[in-house]
PDB file of C-alpha atoms in Angstrom:
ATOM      1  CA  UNK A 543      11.190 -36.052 -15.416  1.00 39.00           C
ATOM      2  CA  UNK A 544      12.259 -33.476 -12.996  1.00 38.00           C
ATOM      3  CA  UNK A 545      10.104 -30.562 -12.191  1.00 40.00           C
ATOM      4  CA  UNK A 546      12.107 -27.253 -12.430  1.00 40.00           C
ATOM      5  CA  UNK A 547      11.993 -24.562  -9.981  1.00 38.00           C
ATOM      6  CA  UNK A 548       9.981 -21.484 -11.240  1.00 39.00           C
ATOM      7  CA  UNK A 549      12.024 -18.733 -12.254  1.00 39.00           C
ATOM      8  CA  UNK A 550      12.881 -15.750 -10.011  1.00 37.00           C
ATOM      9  CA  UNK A 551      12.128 -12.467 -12.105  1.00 39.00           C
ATOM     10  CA  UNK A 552      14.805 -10.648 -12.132  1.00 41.00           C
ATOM     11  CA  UNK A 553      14.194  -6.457 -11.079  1.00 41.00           C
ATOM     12  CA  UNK A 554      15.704  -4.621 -14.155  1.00 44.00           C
ATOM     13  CA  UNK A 555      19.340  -2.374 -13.145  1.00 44.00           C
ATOM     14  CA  UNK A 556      18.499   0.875 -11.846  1.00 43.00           C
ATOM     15  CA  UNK A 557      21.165   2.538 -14.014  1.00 41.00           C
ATOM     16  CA  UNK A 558      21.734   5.961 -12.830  1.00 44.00           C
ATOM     17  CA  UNK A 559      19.071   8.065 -10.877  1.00 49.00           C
ATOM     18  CA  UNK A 560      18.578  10.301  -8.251  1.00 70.00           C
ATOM     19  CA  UNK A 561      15.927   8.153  -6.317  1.00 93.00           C
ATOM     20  CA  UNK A 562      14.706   4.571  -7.344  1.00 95.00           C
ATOM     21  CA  UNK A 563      12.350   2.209  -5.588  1.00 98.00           C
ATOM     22  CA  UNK A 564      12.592  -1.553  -7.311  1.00 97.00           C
ATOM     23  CA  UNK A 565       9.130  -3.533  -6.470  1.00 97.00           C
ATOM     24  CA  UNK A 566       6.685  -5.608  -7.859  1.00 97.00           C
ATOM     25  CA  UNK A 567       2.656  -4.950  -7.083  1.00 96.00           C
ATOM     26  CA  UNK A 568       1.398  -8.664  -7.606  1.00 95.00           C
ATOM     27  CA  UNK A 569       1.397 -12.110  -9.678  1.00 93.00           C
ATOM     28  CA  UNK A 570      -0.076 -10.055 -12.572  1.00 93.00           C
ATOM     29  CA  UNK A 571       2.012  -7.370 -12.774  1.00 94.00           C
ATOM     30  CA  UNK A 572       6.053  -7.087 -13.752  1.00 94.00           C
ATOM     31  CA  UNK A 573       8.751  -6.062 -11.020  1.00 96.00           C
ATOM     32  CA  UNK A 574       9.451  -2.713 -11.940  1.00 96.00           C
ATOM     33  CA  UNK A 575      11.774   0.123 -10.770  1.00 97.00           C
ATOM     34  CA  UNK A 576      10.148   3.556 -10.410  1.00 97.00           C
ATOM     35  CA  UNK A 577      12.824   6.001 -10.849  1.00 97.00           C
ATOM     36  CA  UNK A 578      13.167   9.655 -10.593  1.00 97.00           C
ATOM     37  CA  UNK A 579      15.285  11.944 -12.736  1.00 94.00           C
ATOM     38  CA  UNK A 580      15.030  15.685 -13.131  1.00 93.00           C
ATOM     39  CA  UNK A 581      11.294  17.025 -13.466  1.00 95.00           C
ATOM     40  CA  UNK A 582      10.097  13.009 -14.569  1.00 96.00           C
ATOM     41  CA  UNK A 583       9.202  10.038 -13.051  1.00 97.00           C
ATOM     42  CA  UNK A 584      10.259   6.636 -14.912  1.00 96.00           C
ATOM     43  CA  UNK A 585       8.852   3.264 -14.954  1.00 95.00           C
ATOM     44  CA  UNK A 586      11.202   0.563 -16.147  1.00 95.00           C
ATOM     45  CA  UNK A 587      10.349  -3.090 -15.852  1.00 92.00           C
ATOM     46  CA  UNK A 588      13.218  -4.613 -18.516  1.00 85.00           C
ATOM     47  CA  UNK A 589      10.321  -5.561 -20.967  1.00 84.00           C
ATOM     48  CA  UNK A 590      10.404  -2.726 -23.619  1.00 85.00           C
ATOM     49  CA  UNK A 591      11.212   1.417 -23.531  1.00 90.00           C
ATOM     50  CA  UNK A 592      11.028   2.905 -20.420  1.00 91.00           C
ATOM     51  CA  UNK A 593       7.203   4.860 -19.521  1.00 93.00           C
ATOM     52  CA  UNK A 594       7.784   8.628 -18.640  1.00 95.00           C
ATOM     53  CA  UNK A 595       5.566  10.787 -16.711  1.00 96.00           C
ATOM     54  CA  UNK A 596       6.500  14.475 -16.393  1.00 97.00           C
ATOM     55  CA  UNK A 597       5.844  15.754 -12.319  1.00 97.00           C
ATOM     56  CA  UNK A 598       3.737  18.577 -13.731  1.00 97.00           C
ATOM     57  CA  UNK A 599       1.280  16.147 -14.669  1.00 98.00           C
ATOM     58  CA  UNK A 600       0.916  14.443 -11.726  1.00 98.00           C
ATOM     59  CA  UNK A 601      -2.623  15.844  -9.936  1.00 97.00           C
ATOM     60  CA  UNK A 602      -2.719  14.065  -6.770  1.00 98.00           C
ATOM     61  CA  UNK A 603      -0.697  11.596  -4.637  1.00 98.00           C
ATOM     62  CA  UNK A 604      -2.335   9.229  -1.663  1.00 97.00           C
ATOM     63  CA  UNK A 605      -0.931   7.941   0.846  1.00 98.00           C
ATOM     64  CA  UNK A 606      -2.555   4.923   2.900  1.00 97.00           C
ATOM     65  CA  UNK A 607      -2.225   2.035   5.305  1.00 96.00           C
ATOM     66  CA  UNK A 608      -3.824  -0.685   2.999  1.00 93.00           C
ATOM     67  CA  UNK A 609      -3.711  -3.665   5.226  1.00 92.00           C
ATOM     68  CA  UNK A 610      -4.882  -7.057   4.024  1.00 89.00           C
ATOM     69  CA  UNK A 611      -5.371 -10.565   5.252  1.00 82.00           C
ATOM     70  CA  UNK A 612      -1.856 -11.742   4.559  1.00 86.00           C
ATOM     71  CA  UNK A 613      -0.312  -8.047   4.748  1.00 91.00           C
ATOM     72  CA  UNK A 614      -0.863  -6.807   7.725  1.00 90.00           C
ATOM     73  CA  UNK A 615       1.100  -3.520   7.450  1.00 93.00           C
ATOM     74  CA  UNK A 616       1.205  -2.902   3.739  1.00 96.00           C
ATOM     75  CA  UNK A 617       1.064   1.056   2.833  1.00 97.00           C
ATOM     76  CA  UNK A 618      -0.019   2.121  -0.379  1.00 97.00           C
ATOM     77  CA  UNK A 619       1.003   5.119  -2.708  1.00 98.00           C
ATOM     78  CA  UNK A 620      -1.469   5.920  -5.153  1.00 97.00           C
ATOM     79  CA  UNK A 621      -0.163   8.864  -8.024  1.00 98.00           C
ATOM     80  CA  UNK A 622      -2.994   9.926  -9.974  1.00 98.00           C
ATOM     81  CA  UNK A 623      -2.370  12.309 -12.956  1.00 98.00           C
ATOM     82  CA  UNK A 624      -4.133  14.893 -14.852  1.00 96.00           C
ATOM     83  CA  UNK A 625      -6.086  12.234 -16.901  1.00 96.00           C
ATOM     84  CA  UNK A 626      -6.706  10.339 -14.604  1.00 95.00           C
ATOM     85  CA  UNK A 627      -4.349   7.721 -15.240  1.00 96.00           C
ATOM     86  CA  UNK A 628      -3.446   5.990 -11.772  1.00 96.00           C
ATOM     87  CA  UNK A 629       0.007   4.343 -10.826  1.00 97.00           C
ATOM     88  CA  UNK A 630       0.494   3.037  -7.571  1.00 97.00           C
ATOM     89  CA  UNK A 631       2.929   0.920  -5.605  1.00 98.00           C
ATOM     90  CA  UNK A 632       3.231  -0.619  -1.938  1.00 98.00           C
ATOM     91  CA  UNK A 633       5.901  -0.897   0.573  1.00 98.00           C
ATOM     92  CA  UNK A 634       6.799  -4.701  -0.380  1.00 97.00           C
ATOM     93  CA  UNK A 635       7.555  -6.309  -3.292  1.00 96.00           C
ATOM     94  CA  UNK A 636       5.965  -9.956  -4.327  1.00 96.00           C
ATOM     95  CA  UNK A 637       7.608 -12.838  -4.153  1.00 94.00           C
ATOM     96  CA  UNK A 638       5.275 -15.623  -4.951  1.00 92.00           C
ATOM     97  CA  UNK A 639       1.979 -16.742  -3.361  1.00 90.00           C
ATOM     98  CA  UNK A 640       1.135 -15.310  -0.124  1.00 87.00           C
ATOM     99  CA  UNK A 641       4.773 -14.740  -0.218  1.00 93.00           C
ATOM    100  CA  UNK A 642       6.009 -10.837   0.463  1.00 95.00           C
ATOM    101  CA  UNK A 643       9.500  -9.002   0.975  1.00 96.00           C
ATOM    102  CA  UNK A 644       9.360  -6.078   3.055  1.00 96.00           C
ATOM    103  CA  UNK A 645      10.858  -2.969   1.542  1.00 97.00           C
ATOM    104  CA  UNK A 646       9.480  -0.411   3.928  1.00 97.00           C
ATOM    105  CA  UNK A 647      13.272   1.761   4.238  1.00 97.00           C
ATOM    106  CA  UNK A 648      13.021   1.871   0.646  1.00 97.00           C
ATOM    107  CA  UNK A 649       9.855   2.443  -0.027  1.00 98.00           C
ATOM    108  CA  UNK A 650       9.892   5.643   2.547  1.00 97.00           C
ATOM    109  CA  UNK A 651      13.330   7.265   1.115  1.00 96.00           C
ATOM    110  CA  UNK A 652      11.596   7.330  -2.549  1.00 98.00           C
ATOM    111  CA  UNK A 653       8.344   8.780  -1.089  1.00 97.00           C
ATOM    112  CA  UNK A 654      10.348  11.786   0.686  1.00 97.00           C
ATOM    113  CA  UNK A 655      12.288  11.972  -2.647  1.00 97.00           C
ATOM    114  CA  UNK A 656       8.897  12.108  -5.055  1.00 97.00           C
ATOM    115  CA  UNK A 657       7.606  14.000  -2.245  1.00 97.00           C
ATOM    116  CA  UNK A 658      10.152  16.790  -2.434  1.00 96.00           C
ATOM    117  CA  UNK A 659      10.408  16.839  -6.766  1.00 97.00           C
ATOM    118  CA  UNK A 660       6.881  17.176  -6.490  1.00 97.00           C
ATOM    119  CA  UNK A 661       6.941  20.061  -4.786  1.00 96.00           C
ATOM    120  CA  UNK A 662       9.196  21.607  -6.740  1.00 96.00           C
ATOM    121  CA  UNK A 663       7.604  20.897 -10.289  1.00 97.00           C
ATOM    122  CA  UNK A 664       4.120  20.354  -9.803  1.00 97.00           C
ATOM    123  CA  UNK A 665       3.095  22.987  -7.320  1.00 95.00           C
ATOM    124  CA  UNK A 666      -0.702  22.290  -8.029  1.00 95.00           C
ATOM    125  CA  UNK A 667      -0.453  18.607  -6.628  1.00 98.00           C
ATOM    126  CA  UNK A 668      -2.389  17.378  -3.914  1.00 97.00           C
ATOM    127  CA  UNK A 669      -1.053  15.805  -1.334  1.00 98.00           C
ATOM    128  CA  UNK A 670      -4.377  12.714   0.353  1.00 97.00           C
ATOM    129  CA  UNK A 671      -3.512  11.044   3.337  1.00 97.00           C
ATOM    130  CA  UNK A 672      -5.620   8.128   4.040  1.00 93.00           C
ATOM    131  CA  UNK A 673      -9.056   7.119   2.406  1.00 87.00           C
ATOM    132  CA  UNK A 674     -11.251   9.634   0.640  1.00 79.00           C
ATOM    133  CA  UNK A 675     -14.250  10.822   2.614  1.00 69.00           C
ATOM    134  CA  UNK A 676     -16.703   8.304   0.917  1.00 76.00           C
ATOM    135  CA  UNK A 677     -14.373   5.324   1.092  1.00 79.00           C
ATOM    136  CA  UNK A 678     -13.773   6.112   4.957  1.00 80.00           C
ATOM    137  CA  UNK A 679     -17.345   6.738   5.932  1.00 78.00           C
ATOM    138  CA  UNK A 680     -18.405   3.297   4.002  1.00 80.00           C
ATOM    139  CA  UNK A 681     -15.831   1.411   5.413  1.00 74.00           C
ATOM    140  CA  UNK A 682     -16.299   2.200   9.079  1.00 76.00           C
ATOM    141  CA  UNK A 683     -19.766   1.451   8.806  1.00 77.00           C
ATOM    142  CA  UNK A 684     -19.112  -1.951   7.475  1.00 75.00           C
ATOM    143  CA  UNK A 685     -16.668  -2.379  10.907  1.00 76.00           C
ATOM    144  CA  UNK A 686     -19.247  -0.951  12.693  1.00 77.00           C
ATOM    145  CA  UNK A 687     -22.202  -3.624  11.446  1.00 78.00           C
ATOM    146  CA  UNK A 688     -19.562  -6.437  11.501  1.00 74.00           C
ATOM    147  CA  UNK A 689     -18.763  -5.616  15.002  1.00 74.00           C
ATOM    148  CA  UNK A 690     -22.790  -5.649  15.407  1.00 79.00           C
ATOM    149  CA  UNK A 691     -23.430  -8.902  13.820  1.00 75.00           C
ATOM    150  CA  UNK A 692     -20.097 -10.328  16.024  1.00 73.00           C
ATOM    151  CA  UNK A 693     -21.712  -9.490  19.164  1.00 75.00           C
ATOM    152  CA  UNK A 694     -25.186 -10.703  18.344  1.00 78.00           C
ATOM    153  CA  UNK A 695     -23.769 -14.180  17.464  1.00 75.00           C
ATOM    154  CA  UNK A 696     -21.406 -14.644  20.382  1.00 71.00           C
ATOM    155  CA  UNK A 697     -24.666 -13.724  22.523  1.00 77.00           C
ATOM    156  CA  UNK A 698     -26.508 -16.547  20.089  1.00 73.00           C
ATOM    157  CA  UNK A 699     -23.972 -19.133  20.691  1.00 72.00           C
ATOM    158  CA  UNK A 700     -23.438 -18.961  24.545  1.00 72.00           C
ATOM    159  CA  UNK A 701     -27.246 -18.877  24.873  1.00 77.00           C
ATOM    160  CA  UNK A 702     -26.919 -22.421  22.975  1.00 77.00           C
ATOM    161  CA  UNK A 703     -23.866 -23.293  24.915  1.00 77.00           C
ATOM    162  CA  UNK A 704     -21.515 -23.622  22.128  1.00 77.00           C
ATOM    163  CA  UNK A 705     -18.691 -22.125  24.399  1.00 74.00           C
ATOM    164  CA  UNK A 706     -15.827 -23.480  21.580  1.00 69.00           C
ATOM    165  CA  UNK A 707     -17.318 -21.728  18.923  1.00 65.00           C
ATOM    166  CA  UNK A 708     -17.236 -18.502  21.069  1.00 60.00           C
ATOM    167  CA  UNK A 709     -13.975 -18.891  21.938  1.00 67.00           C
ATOM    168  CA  UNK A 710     -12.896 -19.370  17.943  1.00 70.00           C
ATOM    169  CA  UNK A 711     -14.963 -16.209  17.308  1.00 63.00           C
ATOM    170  CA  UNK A 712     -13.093 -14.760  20.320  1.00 64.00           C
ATOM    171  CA  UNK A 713      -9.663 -15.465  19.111  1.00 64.00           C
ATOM    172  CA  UNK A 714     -10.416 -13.553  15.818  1.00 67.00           C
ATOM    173  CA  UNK A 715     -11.901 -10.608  17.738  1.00 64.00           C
ATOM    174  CA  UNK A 716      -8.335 -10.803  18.830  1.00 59.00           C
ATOM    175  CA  UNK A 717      -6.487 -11.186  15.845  1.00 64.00           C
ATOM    176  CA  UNK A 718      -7.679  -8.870  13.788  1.00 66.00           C
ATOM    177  CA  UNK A 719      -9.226  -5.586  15.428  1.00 73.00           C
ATOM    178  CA  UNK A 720      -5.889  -4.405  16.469  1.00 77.00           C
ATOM    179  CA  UNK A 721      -5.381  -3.801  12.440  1.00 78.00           C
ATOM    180  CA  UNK A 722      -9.021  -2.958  12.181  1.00 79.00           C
ATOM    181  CA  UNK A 723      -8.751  -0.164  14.673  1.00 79.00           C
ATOM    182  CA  UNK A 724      -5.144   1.000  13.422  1.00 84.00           C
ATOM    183  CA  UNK A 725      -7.130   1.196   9.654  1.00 83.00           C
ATOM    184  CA  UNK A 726      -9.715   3.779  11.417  1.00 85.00           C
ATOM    185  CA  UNK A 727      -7.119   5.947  12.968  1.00 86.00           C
ATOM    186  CA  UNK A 728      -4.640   6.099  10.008  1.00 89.00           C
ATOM    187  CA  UNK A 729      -6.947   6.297   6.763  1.00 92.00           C
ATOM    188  CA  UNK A 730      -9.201   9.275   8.227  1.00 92.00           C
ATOM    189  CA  UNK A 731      -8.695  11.895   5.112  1.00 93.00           C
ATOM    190  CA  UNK A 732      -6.678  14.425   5.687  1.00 94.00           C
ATOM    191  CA  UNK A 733      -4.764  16.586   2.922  1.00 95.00           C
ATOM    192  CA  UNK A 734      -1.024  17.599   4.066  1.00 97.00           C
ATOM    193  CA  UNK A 735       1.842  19.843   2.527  1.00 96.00           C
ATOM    194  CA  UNK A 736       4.426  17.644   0.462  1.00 96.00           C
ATOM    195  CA  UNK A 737       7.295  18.623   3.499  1.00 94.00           C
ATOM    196  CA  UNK A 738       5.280  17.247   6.366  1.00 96.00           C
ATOM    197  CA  UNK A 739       4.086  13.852   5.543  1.00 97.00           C
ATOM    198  CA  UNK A 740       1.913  12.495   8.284  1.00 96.00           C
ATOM    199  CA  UNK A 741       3.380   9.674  10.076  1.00 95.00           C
ATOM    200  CA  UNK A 742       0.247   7.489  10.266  1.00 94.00           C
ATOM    201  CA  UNK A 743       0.396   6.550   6.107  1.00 97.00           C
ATOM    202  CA  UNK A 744       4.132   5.721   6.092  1.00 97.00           C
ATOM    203  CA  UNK A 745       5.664   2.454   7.381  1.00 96.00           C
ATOM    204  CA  UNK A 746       7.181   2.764  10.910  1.00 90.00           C
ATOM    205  CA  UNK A 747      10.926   1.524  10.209  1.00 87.00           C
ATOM    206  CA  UNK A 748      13.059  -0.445  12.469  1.00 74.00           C
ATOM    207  CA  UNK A 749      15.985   1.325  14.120  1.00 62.00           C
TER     208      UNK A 749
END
């Protein structure tokens, strides 16, 4: 017996609309196309009718850089609406395990597009960059004792000798605080007007 290739999942058409961003959040989720047309957002993923949200509901939008182990420079938007629903979406669409397309161009024309409808029919919206205050706070203070604990047991283990383990811890020092300190200086809260979206929560794209 021969084992068969999974499936790709194939993005449903984007039809006709003004702005569309095709993506898929993870394993558990469908790949969807977020669409907007007129004064509503759309959410089609092929799977059954397609879920409306009128831009005068939506409350809030947040941006952030929302960096992981195997995502390094993954941005998230987060669209939170008057109750309290969330919807959110990232600048890459998933592939498979640990396996990611980047779809940062697209990703930034829809946000300047939702940005600028937005603005136009939901003139009470909020506009987050980064991390809420809490979130921030609590997360830099985890850095912060990490960065403690780091130093403490390099001291530890060249006091014992164990130079290879210090280099190992070394290496990772090196490997991931350059994300670590780009996650402090991006997510620090900030609200902005929907025509000046700061730089630091949107993917830097190629030219």
């Amino acid at each position: 017996m021969v084992d068969r290739a999974p499936e790709q999942e194939i993005l449903p058409p984007h039809l006709d609309a003004a702005a569309h961003y095709a993506t898929r959040n993870n394993t558990l989720t469908p790949a969807v196309v977020w669409k907007l047309q007129g004064d509503r957002l759309r959410r089609e993923d092929g799977k059954g009718p397609p879920r409306e949200v009128a831009l005068k509901d939506v409350n809030a939008v947040q941006l952030e850089f929302a960096p992981t182990r195997p995502e390094r420079n993954r941005y998230r938007c987060r669209i939170t609406l008057r109750n309290a629903t969330r919807l959110e979406f990232y600048n890459r669409t998933y592939r498979g395990v640990y396996d990611f397309a980047d779809t940062s161009s697209d990703y930034v024309k829809f946000i300047q597009a939702l940005h600028t409808a937005l603005a136009q029919h939901s003139p009470q919206c909020r506009f987050v960059a980064g991390c809420s205050g809490g979130a921030y706070a609590f997360n830099v203070a985890i850095l912060i004792g990490v960065a403690a604990v780091v130093v403490a047991a390099l001291a530890f283990f060249l006091a014992a000798g164990m130079f290879w383990v210090v280099l190992i811890k070394i290496l990772l020092i090196v490997f991931y605080m350059p994300t670590a300190i780009r996650w402090v200086r991006r997510n620090k809260p900030k609200q902005y007007r929907p025509g000046a979206i700061p730089a630091d929560v949107l993917p830097r794209l190629e030219t």
